[in-house]
Amino acid sequence: MTAWTRRRLLTTAATALPAAGLATTTAPLARAAAPTRPGDADVADALRGLPGLRLVEERHDAGPGYRHFVLGLRQPVDHTNPAAGTFEQRLTLLHTAADRPTVLFSTGYQAVLTPRRTEPAVLLGANQLQVEHRYFGTSRPADPGYAHLTVRQAAADHHRVVRLFRRLYPGAWISTGGSKGGMTSVYHRRFHPHDVNGTLVYSAPNNVDDQDDSAYLRFLETVGTPAAREALAAVQRAILLRRTEMVARYEAWAAATGDTFRLVGNADKALEIAVLRVPFMFWQRGTPADIPAIPRPGATADELYAWLDDTTGLGLYADTTARNYIPYWYQIGTQLGYGSLPTAHLTDLLRHPGAAEPRSFVPRDVPLCFDRAAMPDIDRWVRRRGSRLLFVNGTQDPAVAEHFRPGGPDSRLLWARGGNHGADLADLSPADRAWAQDALVRWAS
């Protein structure tokens, strides 16, 4: 299993197209968009002419036929109240040609500044416009609270982006995103269903009822083999039985890197949260090839600590990274919901009941009041009214134990057999992959 890094946390499932997967189908479309047309040489001037948009920089790192821009768009803090002020939302643009389709890409977090094209952008030879989520990265309103961090306000951000950039790109638009970025794409469609021609969503949780987490618990009780599940439970206990050694290593790491645990409370609580998340994080990112690496009885403290860090990313729970994700946990604790984790086999070793909850990662002076109507509303729309929605999930991914079930026209849910949270079109069966490709081409034509 590869090391968990902040970059990996931010990277969605909409990865650049693998060399094998879709090469045969996509080659003609990709060739059609290769060189930048002479008329597009003025794209920088066209961008500067869009009201409220600032061209921050052009980065000379895009592939052949593309130009890469970092942009800032002035957005209302509250789309229903202009008096609430504005903030600058960061966007990135991979431009190839004004007459090509455009892919609206959401990470759900901060923007990724590497010029990475999503699968639909590669398939369609499209322009790609990435939207950084409000309150993440540099897209932060000046107000100290998060009262305007709602799915509807974020959807309105995306709506204004599309309306503005249609002046440059009048052709078809496809939205996409993975995990929280996929959720963001769905929420945008719910409130502005006609902004784009279709939406491709990867690995997006759909926690309709935050009081019922039975689907997540059932998934973790049945995923993989009994031997693998038993090994994970055993290593959780082994780590907590050596809690003193583990915490000492954790604190030493924090001291060496200048990090702290003020947000969560202390290293002991942060370690317990990481241990509780082991099965979820393991199956979310792992494959059967990672099972033999699970530490067995007799593993040293160093081996246990290194494996835990690799599996759950211990840096995520210390202040340097955790503070960047306060908006994420705020959304989880107010609208998006959060799944439960199995604890019965660890009850005698736990010191911080309820630690693995959003409240642990949001400052106490920020209120968390859960809106129980938000997700059921989204779910009803997807089931009954949403059209041209394509969901791609991995069967081994606990994040989609509760998943979207599209019921509208030209919509489908496709499963990558054995896939995890990184499942994409290339992981689908040949028949499903062909259907997905055809749908994207059809929507963009």
PDB file of N, CA and C in Angstrom, residues 320-418:
ATOM      1  N   THR A 320      -1.237  20.688  11.461  1.00  0.00           N
ATOM      2  CA  THR A 320      -0.837  21.265  10.176  1.00  0.00           C
ATOM      3  C   THR A 320      -1.778  20.861   9.061  1.00  0.00           C
ATOM      4  N   THR A 321      -2.149  19.602   9.003  1.00  0.00           N
ATOM      5  CA  THR A 321      -3.085  19.133   7.972  1.00  0.00           C
ATOM      6  C   THR A 321      -4.523  19.213   8.454  1.00  0.00           C
ATOM      7  N   ALA A 322      -4.782  18.850   9.684  1.00  0.00           N
ATOM      8  CA  ALA A 322      -6.164  18.800  10.177  1.00  0.00           C
ATOM      9  C   ALA A 322      -6.852  20.154  10.085  1.00  0.00           C
ATOM     10  N   ARG A 323      -6.123  21.237  10.314  1.00  0.00           N
ATOM     11  CA  ARG A 323      -6.748  22.556  10.260  1.00  0.00           C
ATOM     12  C   ARG A 323      -7.203  22.914   8.843  1.00  0.00           C
ATOM     13  N   ASN A 324      -6.510  22.376   7.842  1.00  0.00           N
ATOM     14  CA  ASN A 324      -6.939  22.619   6.467  1.00  0.00           C
ATOM     15  C   ASN A 324      -8.256  21.928   6.138  1.00  0.00           C
ATOM     16  N   TYR A 325      -8.613  20.919   6.941  1.00  0.00           N
ATOM     17  CA  TYR A 325      -9.813  20.139   6.659  1.00  0.00           C
ATOM     18  C   TYR A 325     -10.942  20.392   7.638  1.00  0.00           C
ATOM     19  N   ILE A 326     -10.829  21.473   8.399  1.00  0.00           N
ATOM     20  CA  ILE A 326     -11.964  21.872   9.237  1.00  0.00           C
ATOM     21  C   ILE A 326     -13.222  22.054   8.387  1.00  0.00           C
ATOM     22  N   PRO A 327     -13.138  22.694   7.201  1.00  0.00           N
ATOM     23  CA  PRO A 327     -14.352  22.826   6.386  1.00  0.00           C
ATOM     24  C   PRO A 327     -14.964  21.482   5.996  1.00  0.00           C
ATOM     25  N   TYR A 328     -14.121  20.492   5.721  1.00  0.00           N
ATOM     26  CA  TYR A 328     -14.630  19.160   5.379  1.00  0.00           C
ATOM     27  C   TYR A 328     -15.414  18.585   6.542  1.00  0.00           C
ATOM     28  N   TRP A 329     -14.840  18.601   7.728  1.00  0.00           N
ATOM     29  CA  TRP A 329     -15.519  18.023   8.886  1.00  0.00           C
ATOM     30  C   TRP A 329     -16.753  18.844   9.264  1.00  0.00           C
ATOM     31  N   TYR A 330     -16.705  20.159   9.007  1.00  0.00           N
ATOM     32  CA  TYR A 330     -17.899  20.979   9.239  1.00  0.00           C
ATOM     33  C   TYR A 330     -19.026  20.515   8.328  1.00  0.00           C
ATOM     34  N   GLN A 331     -18.732  20.291   7.050  1.00  0.00           N
ATOM     35  CA  GLN A 331     -19.764  19.807   6.135  1.00  0.00           C
ATOM     36  C   GLN A 331     -20.291  18.433   6.546  1.00  0.00           C
ATOM     37  N   ILE A 332     -19.377  17.561   6.966  1.00  0.00           N
ATOM     38  CA  ILE A 332     -19.784  16.238   7.426  1.00  0.00           C
ATOM     39  C   ILE A 332     -20.737  16.358   8.618  1.00  0.00           C
ATOM     40  N   GLY A 333     -20.420  17.289   9.513  1.00  0.00           N
ATOM     41  CA  GLY A 333     -21.189  17.426  10.746  1.00  0.00           C
ATOM     42  C   GLY A 333     -22.438  18.268  10.629  1.00  0.00           C
ATOM     43  N   THR A 334     -22.662  18.907   9.469  1.00  0.00           N
ATOM     44  CA  THR A 334     -23.848  19.750   9.332  1.00  0.00           C
ATOM     45  C   THR A 334     -24.788  19.308   8.214  1.00  0.00           C
ATOM     46  N   GLN A 335     -24.264  18.624   7.170  1.00  0.00           N
ATOM     47  CA  GLN A 335     -25.139  18.213   6.078  1.00  0.00           C
ATOM     48  C   GLN A 335     -24.810  16.841   5.485  1.00  0.00           C
ATOM     49  N   LEU A 336     -23.541  16.554   5.268  1.00  0.00           N
ATOM     50  CA  LEU A 336     -23.176  15.374   4.484  1.00  0.00           C
ATOM     51  C   LEU A 336     -23.317  14.075   5.245  1.00  0.00           C
ATOM     52  N   GLY A 337     -23.125  14.095   6.551  1.00  0.00           N
ATOM     53  CA  GLY A 337     -23.232  12.881   7.350  1.00  0.00           C
ATOM     54  C   GLY A 337     -21.946  12.065   7.338  1.00  0.00           C
ATOM     55  N   TYR A 338     -21.891  11.071   8.226  1.00  0.00           N
ATOM     56  CA  TYR A 338     -20.659  10.315   8.451  1.00  0.00           C
ATOM     57  C   TYR A 338     -21.024   8.911   8.901  1.00  0.00           C
ATOM     58  N   GLY A 339     -20.310   7.919   8.389  1.00  0.00           N
ATOM     59  CA  GLY A 339     -20.589   6.537   8.749  1.00  0.00           C
ATOM     60  C   GLY A 339     -19.932   6.112  10.049  1.00  0.00           C
ATOM     61  N   SER A 340     -20.536   5.147  10.732  1.00  0.00           N
ATOM     62  CA  SER A 340     -19.965   4.615  11.970  1.00  0.00           C
ATOM     63  C   SER A 340     -18.874   3.591  11.680  1.00  0.00           C
ATOM     64  N   LEU A 341     -18.038   3.357  12.676  1.00  0.00           N
ATOM     65  CA  LEU A 341     -16.948   2.390  12.581  1.00  0.00           C
ATOM     66  C   LEU A 341     -17.150   1.298  13.628  1.00  0.00           C
ATOM     67  N   PRO A 342     -16.787   0.062  13.319  1.00  0.00           N
ATOM     68  CA  PRO A 342     -16.957  -1.024  14.304  1.00  0.00           C
ATOM     69  C   PRO A 342     -16.025  -0.839  15.496  1.00  0.00           C
ATOM     70  N   THR A 343     -16.563  -0.978  16.696  1.00  0.00           N
ATOM     71  CA  THR A 343     -15.760  -0.766  17.908  1.00  0.00           C
ATOM     72  C   THR A 343     -15.896  -1.900  18.929  1.00  0.00           C
ATOM     73  N   ALA A 344     -16.827  -2.828  18.732  1.00  0.00           N
ATOM     74  CA  ALA A 344     -17.112  -3.828  19.769  1.00  0.00           C
ATOM     75  C   ALA A 344     -15.874  -4.615  20.158  1.00  0.00           C
ATOM     76  N   HIS A 345     -15.001  -4.915  19.207  1.00  0.00           N
ATOM     77  CA  HIS A 345     -13.814  -5.727  19.494  1.00  0.00           C
ATOM     78  C   HIS A 345     -12.723  -4.928  20.183  1.00  0.00           C
ATOM     79  N   LEU A 346     -12.956  -3.618  20.379  1.00  0.00           N
ATOM     80  CA  LEU A 346     -11.943  -2.746  20.986  1.00  0.00           C
ATOM     81  C   LEU A 346     -12.441  -2.058  22.246  1.00  0.00           C
ATOM     82  N   THR A 347     -13.650  -2.365  22.672  1.00  0.00           N
ATOM     83  CA  THR A 347     -14.283  -1.614  23.756  1.00  0.00           C
ATOM     84  C   THR A 347     -13.408  -1.508  24.994  1.00  0.00           C
ATOM     85  N   ASP A 348     -12.737  -2.577  25.351  1.00  0.00           N
ATOM     86  CA  ASP A 348     -11.937  -2.573  26.582  1.00  0.00           C
ATOM     87  C   ASP A 348     -10.659  -1.755  26.459  1.00  0.00           C
ATOM     88  N   LEU A 349     -10.316  -1.317  25.239  1.00  0.00           N
ATOM     89  CA  LEU A 349      -9.066  -0.584  25.021  1.00  0.00           C
ATOM     90  C   LEU A 349      -9.277   0.885  24.676  1.00  0.00           C
ATOM     91  N   LEU A 350     -10.518   1.314  24.546  1.00  0.00           N
ATOM     92  CA  LEU A 350     -10.798   2.685  24.117  1.00  0.00           C
ATOM     93  C   LEU A 350     -10.850   3.639  25.307  1.00  0.00           C
ATOM     94  N   ARG A 351     -10.277   4.825  25.101  1.00  0.00           N
ATOM     95  CA  ARG A 351     -10.248   5.851  26.152  1.00  0.00           C
ATOM     96  C   ARG A 351     -11.046   7.095  25.777  1.00  0.00           C
ATOM     97  N   HIS A 352     -11.410   7.230  24.517  1.00  0.00           N
ATOM     98  CA  HIS A 352     -12.035   8.471  24.050  1.00  0.00           C
ATOM     99  C   HIS A 352     -13.322   8.146  23.292  1.00  0.00           C
ATOM    100  N   PRO A 353     -14.381   7.805  24.007  1.00  0.00           N
ATOM    101  CA  PRO A 353     -15.641   7.439  23.341  1.00  0.00           C
ATOM    102  C   PRO A 353     -16.124   8.554  22.407  1.00  0.00           C
ATOM    103  N   GLY A 354     -16.540   8.149  21.215  1.00  0.00           N
ATOM    104  CA  GLY A 354     -17.054   9.120  20.257  1.00  0.00           C
ATOM    105  C   GLY A 354     -16.001   9.993  19.614  1.00  0.00           C
ATOM    106  N   ALA A 355     -14.734   9.595  19.726  1.00  0.00           N
ATOM    107  CA  ALA A 355     -13.664  10.449  19.199  1.00  0.00           C
ATOM    108  C   ALA A 355     -13.693  10.565  17.686  1.00  0.00           C
ATOM    109  N   ALA A 356     -14.045   9.490  16.999  1.00  0.00           N
ATOM    110  CA  ALA A 356     -14.010   9.488  15.526  1.00  0.00           C
ATOM    111  C   ALA A 356     -15.279  10.098  14.963  1.00  0.00           C
ATOM    112  N   GLU A 357     -15.547  11.326  15.348  1.00  0.00           N
ATOM    113  CA  GLU A 357     -16.724  12.057  14.896  1.00  0.00           C
ATOM    114  C   GLU A 357     -16.290  13.453  14.439  1.00  0.00           C
ATOM    115  N   PRO A 358     -17.115  14.133  13.629  1.00  0.00           N
ATOM    116  CA  PRO A 358     -16.744  15.463  13.130  1.00  0.00           C
ATOM    117  C   PRO A 358     -16.378  16.459  14.226  1.00  0.00           C
ATOM    118  N   ARG A 359     -17.048  16.371  15.378  1.00  0.00           N
ATOM    119  CA  ARG A 359     -16.787  17.336  16.437  1.00  0.00           C
ATOM    120  C   ARG A 359     -15.325  17.376  16.847  1.00  0.00           C
ATOM    121  N   SER A 360     -14.608  16.262  16.719  1.00  0.00           N
ATOM    122  CA  SER A 360     -13.200  16.221  17.112  1.00  0.00           C
ATOM    123  C   SER A 360     -12.324  17.082  16.222  1.00  0.00           C
ATOM    124  N   PHE A 361     -12.810  17.422  15.023  1.00  0.00           N
ATOM    125  CA  PHE A 361     -11.979  18.135  14.057  1.00  0.00           C
ATOM    126  C   PHE A 361     -12.492  19.533  13.742  1.00  0.00           C
ATOM    127  N   VAL A 362     -13.491  19.990  14.497  1.00  0.00           N
ATOM    128  CA  VAL A 362     -14.022  21.336  14.317  1.00  0.00           C
ATOM    129  C   VAL A 362     -13.889  22.079  15.636  1.00  0.00           C
ATOM    130  N   PRO A 363     -13.332  23.296  15.643  1.00  0.00           N
ATOM    131  CA  PRO A 363     -13.168  24.032  16.906  1.00  0.00           C
ATOM    132  C   PRO A 363     -14.475  24.132  17.673  1.00  0.00           C
ATOM    133  N   ARG A 364     -14.371  24.075  18.970  1.00  0.00           N
ATOM    134  CA  ARG A 364     -15.560  24.038  19.822  1.00  0.00           C
ATOM    135  C   ARG A 364     -16.414  25.294  19.694  1.00  0.00           C
ATOM    136  N   ASP A 365     -15.812  26.423  19.292  1.00  0.00           N
ATOM    137  CA  ASP A 365     -16.604  27.647  19.179  1.00  0.00           C
ATOM    138  C   ASP A 365     -17.371  27.725  17.853  1.00  0.00           C
ATOM    139  N   VAL A 366     -17.215  26.707  17.017  1.00  0.00           N
ATOM    140  CA  VAL A 366     -17.973  26.641  15.763  1.00  0.00           C
ATOM    141  C   VAL A 366     -19.129  25.662  15.967  1.00  0.00           C
ATOM    142  N   PRO A 367     -20.370  26.131  15.911  1.00  0.00           N
ATOM    143  CA  PRO A 367     -21.508  25.231  16.168  1.00  0.00           C
ATOM    144  C   PRO A 367     -21.698  24.229  15.039  1.00  0.00           C
ATOM    145  N   LEU A 368     -22.108  23.022  15.402  1.00  0.00           N
ATOM    146  CA  LEU A 368     -22.455  21.987  14.439  1.00  0.00           C
ATOM    147  C   LEU A 368     -23.914  21.619  14.651  1.00  0.00           C
ATOM    148  N   CYS A 369     -24.762  22.068  13.740  1.00  0.00           N
ATOM    149  CA  CYS A 369     -26.194  21.759  13.804  1.00  0.00           C
ATOM    150  C   CYS A 369     -26.550  21.002  12.535  1.00  0.00           C
ATOM    151  N   PHE A 370     -26.929  19.736  12.671  1.00  0.00           N
ATOM    152  CA  PHE A 370     -27.101  18.889  11.495  1.00  0.00           C
ATOM    153  C   PHE A 370     -28.446  19.126  10.816  1.00  0.00           C
ATOM    154  N   ASP A 371     -28.381  19.305   9.501  1.00  0.00           N
ATOM    155  CA  ASP A 371     -29.565  19.505   8.672  1.00  0.00           C
ATOM    156  C   ASP A 371     -30.008  18.149   8.123  1.00  0.00           C
ATOM    157  N   ARG A 372     -31.037  17.575   8.708  1.00  0.00           N
ATOM    158  CA  ARG A 372     -31.457  16.222   8.338  1.00  0.00           C
ATOM    159  C   ARG A 372     -32.230  16.175   7.026  1.00  0.00           C
ATOM    160  N   ALA A 373     -32.566  17.321   6.470  1.00  0.00           N
ATOM    161  CA  ALA A 373     -33.328  17.338   5.220  1.00  0.00           C
ATOM    162  C   ALA A 373     -32.435  17.422   3.988  1.00  0.00           C
ATOM    163  N   ALA A 374     -31.179  17.807   4.155  1.00  0.00           N
ATOM    164  CA  ALA A 374     -30.326  18.116   3.003  1.00  0.00           C
ATOM    165  C   ALA A 374     -30.076  16.902   2.120  1.00  0.00           C
ATOM    166  N   MET A 375     -29.582  15.811   2.677  1.00  0.00           N
ATOM    167  CA  MET A 375     -29.229  14.651   1.867  1.00  0.00           C
ATOM    168  C   MET A 375     -30.442  13.887   1.337  1.00  0.00           C
ATOM    169  N   PRO A 376     -31.529  13.724   2.110  1.00  0.00           N
ATOM    170  CA  PRO A 376     -32.719  13.102   1.532  1.00  0.00           C
ATOM    171  C   PRO A 376     -33.247  13.864   0.316  1.00  0.00           C
ATOM    172  N   ASP A 377     -33.137  15.183   0.333  1.00  0.00           N
ATOM    173  CA  ASP A 377     -33.568  15.981  -0.809  1.00  0.00           C
ATOM    174  C   ASP A 377     -32.726  15.654  -2.043  1.00  0.00           C
ATOM    175  N   ILE A 378     -31.415  15.578  -1.874  1.00  0.00           N
ATOM    176  CA  ILE A 378     -30.525  15.235  -2.988  1.00  0.00           C
ATOM    177  C   ILE A 378     -30.853  13.834  -3.495  1.00  0.00           C
ATOM    178  N   ASP A 379     -31.025  12.909  -2.577  1.00  0.00           N
ATOM    179  CA  ASP A 379     -31.275  11.511  -2.938  1.00  0.00           C
ATOM    180  C   ASP A 379     -32.570  11.364  -3.738  1.00  0.00           C
ATOM    181  N   ARG A 380     -33.618  12.058  -3.326  1.00  0.00           N
ATOM    182  CA  ARG A 380     -34.890  11.982  -4.049  1.00  0.00           C
ATOM    183  C   ARG A 380     -34.734  12.494  -5.475  1.00  0.00           C
ATOM    184  N   TRP A 381     -33.988  13.585  -5.628  1.00  0.00           N
ATOM    185  CA  TRP A 381     -33.798  14.139  -6.968  1.00  0.00           C
ATOM    186  C   TRP A 381     -33.043  13.149  -7.864  1.00  0.00           C
ATOM    187  N   VAL A 382     -31.986  12.538  -7.327  1.00  0.00           N
ATOM    188  CA  VAL A 382     -31.213  11.578  -8.116  1.00  0.00           C
ATOM    189  C   VAL A 382     -32.082  10.395  -8.522  1.00  0.00           C
ATOM    190  N   ARG A 383     -32.893   9.900  -7.595  1.00  0.00           N
ATOM    191  CA  ARG A 383     -33.721   8.723  -7.881  1.00  0.00           C
ATOM    192  C   ARG A 383     -34.852   9.022  -8.873  1.00  0.00           C
ATOM    193  N   ARG A 384     -35.433  10.214  -8.780  1.00  0.00           N
ATOM    194  CA  ARG A 384     -36.686  10.474  -9.490  1.00  0.00           C
ATOM    195  C   ARG A 384     -36.545  11.420 -10.683  1.00  0.00           C
ATOM    196  N   ARG A 385     -35.616  12.363 -10.611  1.00  0.00           N
ATOM    197  CA  ARG A 385     -35.637  13.423 -11.605  1.00  0.00           C
ATOM    198  C   ARG A 385     -34.311  13.637 -12.321  1.00  0.00           C
ATOM    199  N   GLY A 386     -33.205  13.220 -11.736  1.00  0.00           N
ATOM    200  CA  GLY A 386     -31.911  13.476 -12.347  1.00  0.00           C
ATOM    201  C   GLY A 386     -31.749  12.713 -13.653  1.00  0.00           C
ATOM    202  N   SER A 387     -31.205  13.358 -14.662  1.00  0.00           N
ATOM    203  CA  SER A 387     -30.972  12.709 -15.950  1.00  0.00           C
ATOM    204  C   SER A 387     -29.503  12.826 -16.325  1.00  0.00           C
ATOM    205  N   ARG A 388     -29.059  11.904 -17.197  1.00  0.00           N
ATOM    206  CA  ARG A 388     -27.677  11.895 -17.670  1.00  0.00           C
ATOM    207  C   ARG A 388     -26.694  11.937 -16.503  1.00  0.00           C
ATOM    208  N   LEU A 389     -26.901  11.019 -15.589  1.00  0.00           N
ATOM    209  CA  LEU A 389     -26.025  10.847 -14.428  1.00  0.00           C
ATOM    210  C   LEU A 389     -25.391   9.464 -14.519  1.00  0.00           C
ATOM    211  N   LEU A 390     -24.081   9.409 -14.474  1.00  0.00           N
ATOM    212  CA  LEU A 390     -23.353   8.138 -14.524  1.00  0.00           C
ATOM    213  C   LEU A 390     -22.500   8.015 -13.273  1.00  0.00           C
ATOM    214  N   PHE A 391     -22.757   6.973 -12.478  1.00  0.00           N
ATOM    215  CA  PHE A 391     -22.022   6.724 -11.245  1.00  0.00           C
ATOM    216  C   PHE A 391     -21.139   5.492 -11.426  1.00  0.00           C
ATOM    217  N   VAL A 392     -19.867   5.615 -11.057  1.00  0.00           N
ATOM    218  CA  VAL A 392     -18.912   4.516 -11.137  1.00  0.00           C
ATOM    219  C   VAL A 392     -18.370   4.258  -9.738  1.00  0.00           C
ATOM    220  N   ASN A 393     -18.583   3.048  -9.224  1.00  0.00           N
ATOM    221  CA  ASN A 393     -18.140   2.679  -7.883  1.00  0.00           C
ATOM    222  C   ASN A 393     -17.346   1.387  -7.915  1.00  0.00           C
ATOM    223  N   GLY A 394     -16.506   1.197  -6.901  1.00  0.00           N
ATOM    224  CA  GLY A 394     -15.785  -0.053  -6.730  1.00  0.00           C
ATOM    225  C   GLY A 394     -16.475  -0.935  -5.709  1.00  0.00           C
ATOM    226  N   THR A 395     -16.554  -2.223  -5.980  1.00  0.00           N
ATOM    227  CA  THR A 395     -17.264  -3.126  -5.074  1.00  0.00           C
ATOM    228  C   THR A 395     -16.551  -3.316  -3.746  1.00  0.00           C
ATOM    229  N   GLN A 396     -15.269  -2.970  -3.665  1.00  0.00           N
ATOM    230  CA  GLN A 396     -14.508  -3.133  -2.421  1.00  0.00           C
ATOM    231  C   GLN A 396     -14.389  -1.826  -1.639  1.00  0.00           C
ATOM    232  N   ASP A 397     -15.119  -0.803  -2.029  1.00  0.00           N
ATOM    233  CA  ASP A 397     -14.979   0.531  -1.433  1.00  0.00           C
ATOM    234  C   ASP A 397     -16.025   0.756  -0.347  1.00  0.00           C
ATOM    235  N   PRO A 398     -15.620   0.852   0.923  1.00  0.00           N
ATOM    236  CA  PRO A 398     -16.603   1.069   1.992  1.00  0.00           C
ATOM    237  C   PRO A 398     -17.278   2.427   1.907  1.00  0.00           C
ATOM    238  N   ALA A 399     -16.652   3.396   1.236  1.00  0.00           N
ATOM    239  CA  ALA A 399     -17.242   4.729   1.151  1.00  0.00           C
ATOM    240  C   ALA A 399     -18.586   4.711   0.441  1.00  0.00           C
ATOM    241  N   VAL A 400     -18.791   3.732  -0.445  1.00  0.00           N
ATOM    242  CA  VAL A 400     -20.053   3.677  -1.195  1.00  0.00           C
ATOM    243  C   VAL A 400     -20.941   2.534  -0.705  1.00  0.00           C
ATOM    244  N   ALA A 401     -20.759   2.146   0.562  1.00  0.00           N
ATOM    245  CA  ALA A 401     -21.715   1.205   1.155  1.00  0.00           C
ATOM    246  C   ALA A 401     -23.118   1.793   1.053  1.00  0.00           C
ATOM    247  N   GLU A 402     -23.226   3.100   1.234  1.00  0.00           N
ATOM    248  CA  GLU A 402     -24.441   3.837   0.876  1.00  0.00           C
ATOM    249  C   GLU A 402     -24.102   4.640  -0.363  1.00  0.00           C
ATOM    250  N   HIS A 403     -24.824   4.408  -1.455  1.00  0.00           N
ATOM    251  CA  HIS A 403     -24.453   5.017  -2.720  1.00  0.00           C
ATOM    252  C   HIS A 403     -25.680   5.575  -3.429  1.00  0.00           C
ATOM    253  N   PHE A 404     -25.419   6.397  -4.414  1.00  0.00           N
ATOM    254  CA  PHE A 404     -26.504   6.956  -5.217  1.00  0.00           C
ATOM    255  C   PHE A 404     -27.097   5.876  -6.118  1.00  0.00           C
ATOM    256  N   ARG A 405     -28.425   5.958  -6.311  1.00  0.00           N
ATOM    257  CA  ARG A 405     -29.149   5.012  -7.158  1.00  0.00           C
ATOM    258  C   ARG A 405     -29.969   5.818  -8.184  1.00  0.00           C
ATOM    259  N   PRO A 406     -29.344   6.160  -9.300  1.00  0.00           N
ATOM    260  CA  PRO A 406     -30.045   7.018 -10.267  1.00  0.00           C
ATOM    261  C   PRO A 406     -31.237   6.319 -10.892  1.00  0.00           C
ATOM    262  N   GLY A 407     -32.327   7.061 -11.051  1.00  0.00           N
ATOM    263  CA  GLY A 407     -33.526   6.481 -11.637  1.00  0.00           C
ATOM    264  C   GLY A 407     -34.060   7.248 -12.819  1.00  0.00           C
ATOM    265  N   GLY A 408     -33.391   8.361 -13.170  1.00  0.00           N
ATOM    266  CA  GLY A 408     -33.871   9.206 -14.243  1.00  0.00           C
ATOM    267  C   GLY A 408     -33.400   8.757 -15.613  1.00  0.00           C
ATOM    268  N   PRO A 409     -33.803   9.474 -16.661  1.00  0.00           N
ATOM    269  CA  PRO A 409     -33.454   9.108 -18.035  1.00  0.00           C
ATOM    270  C   PRO A 409     -31.949   9.117 -18.295  1.00  0.00           C
ATOM    271  N   ASP A 410     -31.493   8.148 -19.084  1.00  0.00           N
ATOM    272  CA  ASP A 410     -30.109   8.077 -19.561  1.00  0.00           C
ATOM    273  C   ASP A 410     -29.120   8.124 -18.398  1.00  0.00           C
ATOM    274  N   SER A 411     -29.435   7.453 -17.319  1.00  0.00           N
ATOM    275  CA  SER A 411     -28.583   7.420 -16.128  1.00  0.00           C
ATOM    276  C   SER A 411     -28.277   5.979 -15.762  1.00  0.00           C
ATOM    277  N   ARG A 412     -27.154   5.779 -15.101  1.00  0.00           N
ATOM    278  CA  ARG A 412     -26.800   4.404 -14.766  1.00  0.00           C
ATOM    279  C   ARG A 412     -25.783   4.384 -13.618  1.00  0.00           C
ATOM    280  N   LEU A 413     -25.834   3.302 -12.849  1.00  0.00           N
ATOM    281  CA  LEU A 413     -24.838   2.998 -11.816  1.00  0.00           C
ATOM    282  C   LEU A 413     -24.034   1.805 -12.292  1.00  0.00           C
ATOM    283  N   LEU A 414     -22.706   1.957 -12.387  1.00  0.00           N
ATOM    284  CA  LEU A 414     -21.827   0.899 -12.853  1.00  0.00           C
ATOM    285  C   LEU A 414     -20.827   0.547 -11.762  1.00  0.00           C
ATOM    286  N   TRP A 415     -20.531  -0.752 -11.642  1.00  0.00           N
ATOM    287  CA  TRP A 415     -19.641  -1.239 -10.595  1.00  0.00           C
ATOM    288  C   TRP A 415     -18.364  -1.820 -11.197  1.00  0.00           C
ATOM    289  N   ALA A 416     -17.233  -1.391 -10.648  1.00  0.00           N
ATOM    290  CA  ALA A 416     -15.938  -1.969 -11.007  1.00  0.00           C
ATOM    291  C   ALA A 416     -15.678  -3.134 -10.063  1.00  0.00           C
ATOM    292  N   ARG A 417     -15.722  -4.348 -10.575  1.00  0.00           N
ATOM    293  CA  ARG A 417     -15.591  -5.544  -9.742  1.00  0.00           C
ATOM    294  C   ARG A 417     -14.213  -5.576  -9.089  1.00  0.00           C
ATOM    295  N   GLY A 418     -14.188  -5.603  -7.757  1.00  0.00           N
ATOM    296  CA  GLY A 418     -12.938  -5.610  -7.012  1.00  0.00           C
ATOM    297  C   GLY A 418     -12.290  -4.251  -6.892  1.00  0.00           C
TER     298      GLY A 418
END
